[in-house]
Each structure stands twice: as structure tokens, then as C-alpha cells.
Coordinates of N, CA, C and O in Angstrom, one line a residue:
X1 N 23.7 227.9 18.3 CA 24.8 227.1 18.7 C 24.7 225.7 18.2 O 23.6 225.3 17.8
X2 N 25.5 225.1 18.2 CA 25.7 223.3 17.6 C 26.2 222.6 18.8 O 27.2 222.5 19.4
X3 N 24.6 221.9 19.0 CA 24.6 220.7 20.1 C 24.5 219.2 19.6 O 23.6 218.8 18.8
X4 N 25.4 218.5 20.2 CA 25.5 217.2 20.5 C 25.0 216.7 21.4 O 25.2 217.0 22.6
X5 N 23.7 215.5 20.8 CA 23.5 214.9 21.4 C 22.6 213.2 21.4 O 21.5 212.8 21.0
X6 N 23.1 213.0 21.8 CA 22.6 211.2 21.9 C 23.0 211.0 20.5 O 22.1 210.9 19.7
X7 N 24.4 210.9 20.0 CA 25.0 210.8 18.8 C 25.0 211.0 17.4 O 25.4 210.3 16.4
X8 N 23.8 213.0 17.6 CA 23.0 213.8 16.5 C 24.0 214.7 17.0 O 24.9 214.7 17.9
X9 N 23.6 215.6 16.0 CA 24.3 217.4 16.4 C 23.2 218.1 15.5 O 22.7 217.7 14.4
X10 N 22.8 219.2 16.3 CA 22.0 219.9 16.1 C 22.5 220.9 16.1 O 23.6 221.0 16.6
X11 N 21.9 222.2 15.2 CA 22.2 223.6 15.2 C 20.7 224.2 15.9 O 19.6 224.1 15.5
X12 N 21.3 224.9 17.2 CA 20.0 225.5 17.8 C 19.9 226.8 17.4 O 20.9 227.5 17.2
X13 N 18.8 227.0 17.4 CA 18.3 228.4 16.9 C 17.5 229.3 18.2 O 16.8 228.5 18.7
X14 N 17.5 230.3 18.7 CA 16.2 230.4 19.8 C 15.7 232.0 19.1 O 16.4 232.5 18.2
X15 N 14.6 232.5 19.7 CA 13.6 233.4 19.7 C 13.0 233.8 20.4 O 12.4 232.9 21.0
X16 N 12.8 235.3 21.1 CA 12.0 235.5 22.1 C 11.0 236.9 21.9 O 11.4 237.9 21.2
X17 N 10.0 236.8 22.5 CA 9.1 237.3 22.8 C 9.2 238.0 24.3 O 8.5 237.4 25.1
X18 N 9.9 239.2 24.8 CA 10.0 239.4 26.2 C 8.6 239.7 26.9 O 8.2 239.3 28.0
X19 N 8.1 240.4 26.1 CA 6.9 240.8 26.7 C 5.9 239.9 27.3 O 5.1 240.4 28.0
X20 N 5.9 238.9 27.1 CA 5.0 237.2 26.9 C 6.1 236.6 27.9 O 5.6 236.1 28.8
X21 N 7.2 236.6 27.9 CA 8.3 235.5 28.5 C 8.3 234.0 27.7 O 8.5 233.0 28.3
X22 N 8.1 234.3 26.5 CA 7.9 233.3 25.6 C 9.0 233.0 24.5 O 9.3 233.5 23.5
X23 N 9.5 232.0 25.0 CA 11.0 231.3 24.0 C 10.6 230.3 23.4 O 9.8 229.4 23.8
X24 N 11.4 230.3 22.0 CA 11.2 229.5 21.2 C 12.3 228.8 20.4 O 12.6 229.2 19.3
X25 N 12.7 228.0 20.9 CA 13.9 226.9 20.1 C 13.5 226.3 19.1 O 12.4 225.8 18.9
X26 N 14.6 226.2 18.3 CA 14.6 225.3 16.8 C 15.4 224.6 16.9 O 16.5 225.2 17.3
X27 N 15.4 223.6 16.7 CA 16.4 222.2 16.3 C 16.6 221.8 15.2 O 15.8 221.0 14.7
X28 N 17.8 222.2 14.4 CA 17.9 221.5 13.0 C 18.7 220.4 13.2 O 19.6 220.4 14.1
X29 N 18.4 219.5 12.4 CA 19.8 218.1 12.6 C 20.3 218.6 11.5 O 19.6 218.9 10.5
X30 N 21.8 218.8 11.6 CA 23.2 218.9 11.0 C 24.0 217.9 11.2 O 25.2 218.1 11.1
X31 N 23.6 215.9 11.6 CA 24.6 215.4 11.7 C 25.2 215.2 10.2 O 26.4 215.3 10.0
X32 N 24.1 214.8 9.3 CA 24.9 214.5 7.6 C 25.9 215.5 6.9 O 26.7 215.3 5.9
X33 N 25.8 216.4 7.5 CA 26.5 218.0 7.3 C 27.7 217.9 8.1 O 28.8 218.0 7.6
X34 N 27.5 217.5 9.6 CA 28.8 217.9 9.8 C 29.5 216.4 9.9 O 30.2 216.4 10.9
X35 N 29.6 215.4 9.2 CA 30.0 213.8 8.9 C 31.0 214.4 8.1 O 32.2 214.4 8.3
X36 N 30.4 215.0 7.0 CA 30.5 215.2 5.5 C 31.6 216.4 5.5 O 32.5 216.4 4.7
X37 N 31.4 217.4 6.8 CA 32.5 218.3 6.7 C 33.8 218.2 7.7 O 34.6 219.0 8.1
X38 N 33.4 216.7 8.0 CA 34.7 216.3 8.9 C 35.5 215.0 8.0 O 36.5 214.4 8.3
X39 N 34.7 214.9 6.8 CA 35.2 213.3 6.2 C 35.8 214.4 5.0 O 36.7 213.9 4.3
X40 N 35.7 215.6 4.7 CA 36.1 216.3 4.0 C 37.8 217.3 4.4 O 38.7 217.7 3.7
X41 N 37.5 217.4 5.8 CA 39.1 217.8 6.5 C 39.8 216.4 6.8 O 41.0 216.6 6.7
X42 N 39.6 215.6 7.0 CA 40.4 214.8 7.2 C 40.9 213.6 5.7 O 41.7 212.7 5.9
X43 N 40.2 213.9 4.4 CA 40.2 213.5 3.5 C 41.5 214.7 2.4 O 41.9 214.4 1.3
X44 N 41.8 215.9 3.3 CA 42.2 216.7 2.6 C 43.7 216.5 2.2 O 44.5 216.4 3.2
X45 N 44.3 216.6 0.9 CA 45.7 215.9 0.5 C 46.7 216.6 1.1 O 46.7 217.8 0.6
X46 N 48.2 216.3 2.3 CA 49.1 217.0 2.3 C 50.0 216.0 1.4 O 49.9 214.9 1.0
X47 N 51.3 217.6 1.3 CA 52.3 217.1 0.2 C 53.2 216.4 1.5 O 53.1 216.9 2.6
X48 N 54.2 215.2 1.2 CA 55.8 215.1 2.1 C 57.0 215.1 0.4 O 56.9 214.6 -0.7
X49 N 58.1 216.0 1.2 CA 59.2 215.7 0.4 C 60.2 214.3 1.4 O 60.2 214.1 2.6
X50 N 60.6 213.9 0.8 CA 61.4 213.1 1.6 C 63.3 213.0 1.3 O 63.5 212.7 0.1
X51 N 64.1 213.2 1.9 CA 65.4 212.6 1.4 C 66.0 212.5 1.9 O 66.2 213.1 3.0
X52 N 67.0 211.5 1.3 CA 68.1 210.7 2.3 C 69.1 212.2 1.9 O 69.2 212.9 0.9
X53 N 69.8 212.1 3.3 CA 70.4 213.3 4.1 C 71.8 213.2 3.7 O 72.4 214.2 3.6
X54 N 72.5 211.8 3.4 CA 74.2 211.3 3.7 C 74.4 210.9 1.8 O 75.5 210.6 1.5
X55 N 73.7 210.9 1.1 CA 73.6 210.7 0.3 C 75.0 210.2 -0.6 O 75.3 209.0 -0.8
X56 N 75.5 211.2 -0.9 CA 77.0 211.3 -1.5 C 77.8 210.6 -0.6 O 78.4 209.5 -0.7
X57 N 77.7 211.6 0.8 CA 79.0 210.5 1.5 C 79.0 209.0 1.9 O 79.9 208.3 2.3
X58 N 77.6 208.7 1.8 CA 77.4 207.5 2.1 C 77.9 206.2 1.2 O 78.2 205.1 1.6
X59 N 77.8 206.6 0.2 CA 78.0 205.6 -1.0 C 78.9 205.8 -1.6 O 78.9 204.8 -2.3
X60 N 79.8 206.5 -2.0 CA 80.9 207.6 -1.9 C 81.8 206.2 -2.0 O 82.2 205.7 -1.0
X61 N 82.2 205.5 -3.1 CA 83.4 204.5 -3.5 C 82.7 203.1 -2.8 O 83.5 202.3 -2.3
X62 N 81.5 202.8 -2.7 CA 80.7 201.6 -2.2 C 80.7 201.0 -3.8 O 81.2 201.6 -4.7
X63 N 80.1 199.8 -3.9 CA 79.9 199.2 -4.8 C 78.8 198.8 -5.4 O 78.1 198.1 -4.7
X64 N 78.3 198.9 -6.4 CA 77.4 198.8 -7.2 C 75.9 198.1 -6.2 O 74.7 198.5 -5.8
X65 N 76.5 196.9 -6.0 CA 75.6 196.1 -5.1 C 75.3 196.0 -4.0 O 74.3 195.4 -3.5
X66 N 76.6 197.0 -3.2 CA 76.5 197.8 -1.9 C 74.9 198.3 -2.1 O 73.8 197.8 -1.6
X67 N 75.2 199.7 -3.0 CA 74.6 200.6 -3.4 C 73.0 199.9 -3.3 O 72.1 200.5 -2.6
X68 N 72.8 199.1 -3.7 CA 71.5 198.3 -4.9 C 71.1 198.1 -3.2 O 70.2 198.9 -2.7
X69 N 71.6 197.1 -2.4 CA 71.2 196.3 -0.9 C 70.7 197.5 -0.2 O 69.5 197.3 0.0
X70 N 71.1 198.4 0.2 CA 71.1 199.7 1.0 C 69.4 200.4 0.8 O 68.3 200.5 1.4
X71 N 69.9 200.9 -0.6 CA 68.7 201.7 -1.6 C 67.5 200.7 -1.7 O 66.4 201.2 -1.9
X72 N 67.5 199.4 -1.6 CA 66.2 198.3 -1.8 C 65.7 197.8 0.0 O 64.8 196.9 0.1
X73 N 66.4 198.4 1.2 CA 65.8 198.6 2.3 C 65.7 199.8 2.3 O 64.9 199.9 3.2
X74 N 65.9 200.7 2.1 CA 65.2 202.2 1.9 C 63.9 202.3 1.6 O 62.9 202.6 2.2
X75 N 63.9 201.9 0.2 CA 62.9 202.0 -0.3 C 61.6 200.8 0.1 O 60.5 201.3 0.0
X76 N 61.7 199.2 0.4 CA 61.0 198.5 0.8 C 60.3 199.2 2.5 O 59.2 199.0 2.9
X77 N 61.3 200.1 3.2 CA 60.7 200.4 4.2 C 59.4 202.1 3.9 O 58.3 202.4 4.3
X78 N 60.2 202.5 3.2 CA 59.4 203.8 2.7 C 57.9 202.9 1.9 O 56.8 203.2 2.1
X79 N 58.3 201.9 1.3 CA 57.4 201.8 0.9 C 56.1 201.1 1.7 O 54.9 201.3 1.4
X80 N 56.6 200.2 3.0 CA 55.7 199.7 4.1 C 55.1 200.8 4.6 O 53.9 200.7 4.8
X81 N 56.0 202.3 4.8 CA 55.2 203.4 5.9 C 54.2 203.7 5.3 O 53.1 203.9 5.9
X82 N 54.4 204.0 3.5 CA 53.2 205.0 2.9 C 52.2 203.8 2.9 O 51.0 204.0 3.2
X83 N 52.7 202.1 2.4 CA 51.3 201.5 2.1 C 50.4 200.9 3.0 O 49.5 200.2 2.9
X84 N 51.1 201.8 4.6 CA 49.8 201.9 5.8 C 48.8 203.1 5.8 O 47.8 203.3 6.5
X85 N 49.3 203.8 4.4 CA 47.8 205.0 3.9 C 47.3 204.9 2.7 O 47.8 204.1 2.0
X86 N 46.3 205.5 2.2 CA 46.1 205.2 1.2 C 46.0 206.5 0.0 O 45.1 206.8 -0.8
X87 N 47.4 207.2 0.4 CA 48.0 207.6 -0.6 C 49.2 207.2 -1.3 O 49.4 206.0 -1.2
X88 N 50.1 207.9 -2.2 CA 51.3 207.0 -2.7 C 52.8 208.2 -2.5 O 53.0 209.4 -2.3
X89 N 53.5 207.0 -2.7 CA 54.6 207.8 -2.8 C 55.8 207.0 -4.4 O 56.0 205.9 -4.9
X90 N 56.4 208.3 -4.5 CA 57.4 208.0 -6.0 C 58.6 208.5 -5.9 O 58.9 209.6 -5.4
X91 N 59.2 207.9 -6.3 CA 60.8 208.3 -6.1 C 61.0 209.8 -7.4 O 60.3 210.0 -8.4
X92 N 61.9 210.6 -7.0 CA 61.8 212.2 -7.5 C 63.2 212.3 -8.1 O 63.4 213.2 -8.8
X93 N 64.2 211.3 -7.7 CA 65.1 211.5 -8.0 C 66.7 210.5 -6.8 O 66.3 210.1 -5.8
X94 N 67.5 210.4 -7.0 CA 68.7 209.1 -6.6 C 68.5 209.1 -5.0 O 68.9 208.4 -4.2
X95 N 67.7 210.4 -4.8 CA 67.7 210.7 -3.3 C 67.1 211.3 -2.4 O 67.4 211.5 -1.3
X96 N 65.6 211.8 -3.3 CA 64.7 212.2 -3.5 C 63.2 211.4 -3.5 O 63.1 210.4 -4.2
X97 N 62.0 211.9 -2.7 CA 61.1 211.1 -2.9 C 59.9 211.9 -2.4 O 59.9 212.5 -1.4
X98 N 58.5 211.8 -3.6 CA 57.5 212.5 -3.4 C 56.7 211.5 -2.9 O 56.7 210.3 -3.2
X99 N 55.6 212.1 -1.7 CA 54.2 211.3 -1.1 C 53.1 212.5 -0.9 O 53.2 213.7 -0.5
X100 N 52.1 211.8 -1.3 CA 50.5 212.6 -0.9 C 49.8 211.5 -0.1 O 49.7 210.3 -0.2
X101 N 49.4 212.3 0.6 CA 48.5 211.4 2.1 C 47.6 212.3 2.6 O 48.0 213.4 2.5
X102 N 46.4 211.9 3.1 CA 45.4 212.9 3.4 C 45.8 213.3 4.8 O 46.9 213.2 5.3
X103 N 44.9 213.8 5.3 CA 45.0 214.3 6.7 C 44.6 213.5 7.8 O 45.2 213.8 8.9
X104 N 43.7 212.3 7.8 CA 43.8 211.9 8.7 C 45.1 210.7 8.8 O 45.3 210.5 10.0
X105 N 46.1 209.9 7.9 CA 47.2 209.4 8.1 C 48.3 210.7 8.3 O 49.5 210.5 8.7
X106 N 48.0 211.7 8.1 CA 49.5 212.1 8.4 C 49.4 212.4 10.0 O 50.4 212.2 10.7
X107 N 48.1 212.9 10.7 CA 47.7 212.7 12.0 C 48.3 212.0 12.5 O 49.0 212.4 13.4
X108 N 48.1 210.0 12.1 CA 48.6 209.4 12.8 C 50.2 209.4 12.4 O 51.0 209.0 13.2
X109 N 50.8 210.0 11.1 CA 52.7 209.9 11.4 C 52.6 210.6 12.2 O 53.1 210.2 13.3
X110 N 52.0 212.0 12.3 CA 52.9 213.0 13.4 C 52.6 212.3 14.6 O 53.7 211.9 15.1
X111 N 51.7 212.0 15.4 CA 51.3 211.1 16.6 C 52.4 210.0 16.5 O 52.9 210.1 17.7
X112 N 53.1 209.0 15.8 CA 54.2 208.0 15.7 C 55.7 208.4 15.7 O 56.6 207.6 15.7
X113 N 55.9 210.1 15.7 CA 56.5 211.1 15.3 C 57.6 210.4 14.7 O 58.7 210.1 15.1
X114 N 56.7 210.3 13.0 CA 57.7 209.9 12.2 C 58.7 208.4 12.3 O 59.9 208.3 12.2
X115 N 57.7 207.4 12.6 CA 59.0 206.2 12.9 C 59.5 205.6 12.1 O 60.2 204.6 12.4
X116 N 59.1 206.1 10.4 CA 60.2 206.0 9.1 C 61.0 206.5 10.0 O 61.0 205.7 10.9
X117 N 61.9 207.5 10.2 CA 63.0 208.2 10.1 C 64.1 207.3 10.9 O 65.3 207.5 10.7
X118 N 63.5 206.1 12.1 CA 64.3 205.3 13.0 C 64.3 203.9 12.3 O 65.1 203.0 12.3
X119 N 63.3 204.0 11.8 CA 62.9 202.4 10.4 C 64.3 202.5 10.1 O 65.1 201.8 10.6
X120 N 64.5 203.5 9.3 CA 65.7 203.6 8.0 C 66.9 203.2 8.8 O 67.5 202.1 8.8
X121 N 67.1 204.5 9.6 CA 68.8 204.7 10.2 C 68.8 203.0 10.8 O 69.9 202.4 10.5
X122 N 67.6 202.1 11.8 CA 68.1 201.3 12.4 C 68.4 200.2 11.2 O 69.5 199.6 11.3
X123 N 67.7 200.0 10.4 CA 67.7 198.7 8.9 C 69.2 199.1 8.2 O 70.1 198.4 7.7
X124 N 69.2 200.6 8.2 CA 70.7 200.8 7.6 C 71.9 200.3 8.3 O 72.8 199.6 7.9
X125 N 71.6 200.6 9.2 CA 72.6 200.2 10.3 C 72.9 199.2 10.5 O 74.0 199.0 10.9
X126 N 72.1 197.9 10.3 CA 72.3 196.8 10.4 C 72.9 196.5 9.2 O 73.3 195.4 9.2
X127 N 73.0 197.0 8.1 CA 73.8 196.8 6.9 C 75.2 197.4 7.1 O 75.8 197.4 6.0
X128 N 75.9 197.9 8.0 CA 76.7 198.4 8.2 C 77.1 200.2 7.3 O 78.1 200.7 6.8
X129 N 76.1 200.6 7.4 CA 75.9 202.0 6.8 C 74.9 202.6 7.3 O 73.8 202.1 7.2
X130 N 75.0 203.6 7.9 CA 73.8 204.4 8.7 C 73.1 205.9 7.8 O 73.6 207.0 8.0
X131 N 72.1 205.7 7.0 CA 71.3 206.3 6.5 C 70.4 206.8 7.2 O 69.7 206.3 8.1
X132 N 70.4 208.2 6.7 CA 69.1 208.5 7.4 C 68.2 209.8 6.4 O 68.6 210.3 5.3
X133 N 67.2 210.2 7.0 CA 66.1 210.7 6.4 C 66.1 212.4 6.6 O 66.7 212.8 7.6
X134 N 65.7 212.9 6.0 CA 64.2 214.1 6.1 C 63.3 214.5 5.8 O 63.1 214.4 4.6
X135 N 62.5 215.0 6.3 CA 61.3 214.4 5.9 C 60.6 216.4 5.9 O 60.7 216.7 7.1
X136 N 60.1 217.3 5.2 CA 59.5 218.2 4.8 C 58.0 218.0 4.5 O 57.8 217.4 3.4
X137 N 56.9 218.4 5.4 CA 55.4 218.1 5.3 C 54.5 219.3 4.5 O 54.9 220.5 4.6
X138 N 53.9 219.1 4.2 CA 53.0 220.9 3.6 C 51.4 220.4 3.9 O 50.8 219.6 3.3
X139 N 51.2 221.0 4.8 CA 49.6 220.7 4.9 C 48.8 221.7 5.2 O 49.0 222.4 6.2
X140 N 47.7 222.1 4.5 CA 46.8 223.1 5.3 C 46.8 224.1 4.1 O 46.5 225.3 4.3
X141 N 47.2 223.6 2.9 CA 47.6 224.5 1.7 C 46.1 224.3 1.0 O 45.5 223.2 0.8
X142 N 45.7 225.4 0.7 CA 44.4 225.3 -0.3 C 44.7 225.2 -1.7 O 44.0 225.8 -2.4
X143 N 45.7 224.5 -2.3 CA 46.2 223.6 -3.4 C 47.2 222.9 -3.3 O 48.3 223.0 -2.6
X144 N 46.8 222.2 -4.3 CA 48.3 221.3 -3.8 C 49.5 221.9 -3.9 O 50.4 221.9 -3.0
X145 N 49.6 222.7 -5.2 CA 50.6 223.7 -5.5 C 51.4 224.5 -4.4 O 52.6 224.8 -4.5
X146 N 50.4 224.9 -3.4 CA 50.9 225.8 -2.5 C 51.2 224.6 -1.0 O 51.7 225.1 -0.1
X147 N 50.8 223.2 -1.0 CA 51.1 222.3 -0.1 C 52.6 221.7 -0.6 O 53.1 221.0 0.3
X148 N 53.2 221.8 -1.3 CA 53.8 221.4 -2.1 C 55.2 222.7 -1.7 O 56.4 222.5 -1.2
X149 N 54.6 223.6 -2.0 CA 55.7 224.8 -1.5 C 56.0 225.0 -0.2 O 57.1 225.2 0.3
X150 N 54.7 224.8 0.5 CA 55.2 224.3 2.3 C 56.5 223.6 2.9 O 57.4 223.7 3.7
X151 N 55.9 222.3 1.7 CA 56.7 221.3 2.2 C 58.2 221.3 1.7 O 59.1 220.9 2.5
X152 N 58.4 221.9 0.5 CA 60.0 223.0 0.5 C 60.2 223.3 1.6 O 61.0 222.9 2.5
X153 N 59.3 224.4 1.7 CA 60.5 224.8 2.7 C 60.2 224.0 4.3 O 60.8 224.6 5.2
X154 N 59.4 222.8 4.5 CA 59.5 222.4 5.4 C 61.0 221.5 5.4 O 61.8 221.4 6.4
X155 N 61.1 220.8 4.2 CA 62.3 220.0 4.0 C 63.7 220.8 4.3 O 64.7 220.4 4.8
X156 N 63.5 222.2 3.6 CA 64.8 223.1 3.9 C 64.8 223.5 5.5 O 66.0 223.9 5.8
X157 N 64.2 223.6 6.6 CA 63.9 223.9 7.8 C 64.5 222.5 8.1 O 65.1 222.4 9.1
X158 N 64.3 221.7 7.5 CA 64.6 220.2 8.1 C 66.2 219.8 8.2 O 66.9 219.3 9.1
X159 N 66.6 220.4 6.7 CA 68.1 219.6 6.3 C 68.6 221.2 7.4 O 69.2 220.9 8.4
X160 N 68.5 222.5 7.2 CA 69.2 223.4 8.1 C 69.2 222.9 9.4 O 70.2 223.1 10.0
X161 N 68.0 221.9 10.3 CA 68.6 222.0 11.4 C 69.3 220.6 11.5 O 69.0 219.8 12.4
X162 N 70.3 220.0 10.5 CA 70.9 219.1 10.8 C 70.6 217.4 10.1 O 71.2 216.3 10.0
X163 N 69.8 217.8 9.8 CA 69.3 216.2 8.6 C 68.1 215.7 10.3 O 67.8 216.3 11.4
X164 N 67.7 214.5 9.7 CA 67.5 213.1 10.7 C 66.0 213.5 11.4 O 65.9 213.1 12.5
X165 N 65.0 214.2 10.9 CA 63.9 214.4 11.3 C 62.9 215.3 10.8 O 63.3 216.2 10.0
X166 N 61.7 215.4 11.0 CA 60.6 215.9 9.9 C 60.3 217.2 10.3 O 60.4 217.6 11.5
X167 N 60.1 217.8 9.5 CA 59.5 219.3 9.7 C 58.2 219.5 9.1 O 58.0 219.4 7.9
X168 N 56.9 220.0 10.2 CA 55.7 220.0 9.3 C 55.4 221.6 9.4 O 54.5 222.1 8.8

């Protein structure tokens, strides 16, 4: 079994002798082992898709500069959420946007659940245009390839139930 204690972890081993009534415990220290396989899960990369949900109708006969004001608090806030981790994110496309972030920041978005998604709509809003997000997570994929396809179809689970919130 793996015991904890006085801020070691040990893997115990035991042994017995019935005939004697004689036990015999082993103690290995596993704490550099299990540091290393916990800095290893929590270091592990998920994919996010991200996109703005209103896209077309939102801008839909706005004006160039409209457009530019809107899209440059979008993106200055997307870019404050990701640069509290220290992965990145890149624009994919007019409405579209890729991020990689390990496991322990996306922990803390889902724990914040997601407060890009109220960033946007409230900053939009105060520009007199209400934008908003979805957000498609892929985590737990043993490549990125296949984190990446999660997060499809987390984003399609996202925009089917209505736009305005994340799906992991």
C-alpha cells in the first residue's frame, strides 16, 4: 500500500512467517516518484476551441471601426484569460480561436467556471453589442490529436445547446 507520512509517501511492502508470528514490513520512499507523477498529470496539455457564437449577426452592416473596437476587446480579454497560464492561444480564423493549457490551469477555469465567457458578453455590452463565446475543452486525450478531436466535439455539444458556455 502507499503511505503518507510526515510529508514522505512510502510504498509498504509486508511479509509473513505464520508459523513464528513474525511480520516483516518494508518501507520504500516513493516521494520523488510520486512529485514527478503528479507534476507529470497536472503538466499534461488539453486542447480549447473557442468562438464567438453571434458572429455574422452581430456585425452584420456595423462598420469597419465598429468591427475593429469590438474584436480588439475580445481579443485583449481572451488574451488576459490565457496569459494567467502558461500556455497560448491564436486566432484560427474571423471567429475562431485555438489554446493549449496544461491541466493544472484548466482546473482552475473549470473551478472559475469559465469567467471568459461573462468577461466578453459584459465588455461587449458595454460597447453596445453583446458578444458572446463557446468554449469546446478536449482533455484526457493521449495526443494532442485525439485532445483536439474532443474538443470538436466539445465545441459542437456547446454551440447545439445554444451558444454562451463551455463544454469539457
Amino acid at each position: 500500500v502507499q503511505v503518507d507520512f510526515r510529508g514522505k509517501s512510502y510504498c509498504v511492502y509486508g511479509t509473513s512467517v505464520e508459523e513464528h508470528d513474525l511480520y516483516t514490513f518494508y518501507f520504500s520512499d516513493i516521494t520523488t516518484l510520486t512529485a514527478i507523477a503528479e507534476e507529470y498529470e497536472l503538466s499534461h496539455p488539453s486542447v480549447m476551441l473557442v468562438m464567438l457564437d453571434n458572429y455574422d449577426e452581430v456585425f452584420e452592416g456595423k462598420k469597419e471601426s465598429a468591427k475593429s473596437t469590438i474584436l480588439g476587446v475580445i481579443d485583449e480579454s481572451l488574451e488576459a484569460f490565457f496569459g494567467e497560464t502558461n500556455g497560448f492561444f491564436r486566432r484560427l480564423s474571423h471567429d475562431r480561436f485555438l489554446a493549449v493549457v496544461e491541466q493544472r490551469h484548466l482546473e482552475q477555469m473549470i473551478e472559475s467556471r469559465f469567467h471568459i465567457l461573462d468577461t466578453v458578453r459584459e465588455k461587449t455590452k458595454e460597447k453596445g453589442i453583446t458578444v458572446t463565446l463557446s468554449i469546446g475543452v478536449g482533455a484526457g486525450g493521449t495526443t494532442l490529436y485525439e485532445s483536439e478531436s474532443f474538443a470538436s466535439q466539445a465545441l459542437d455539444m456547446a454551440l447545439g445547446r445554444g451558444g454562451d458556455q463551455a463544454a469539457v
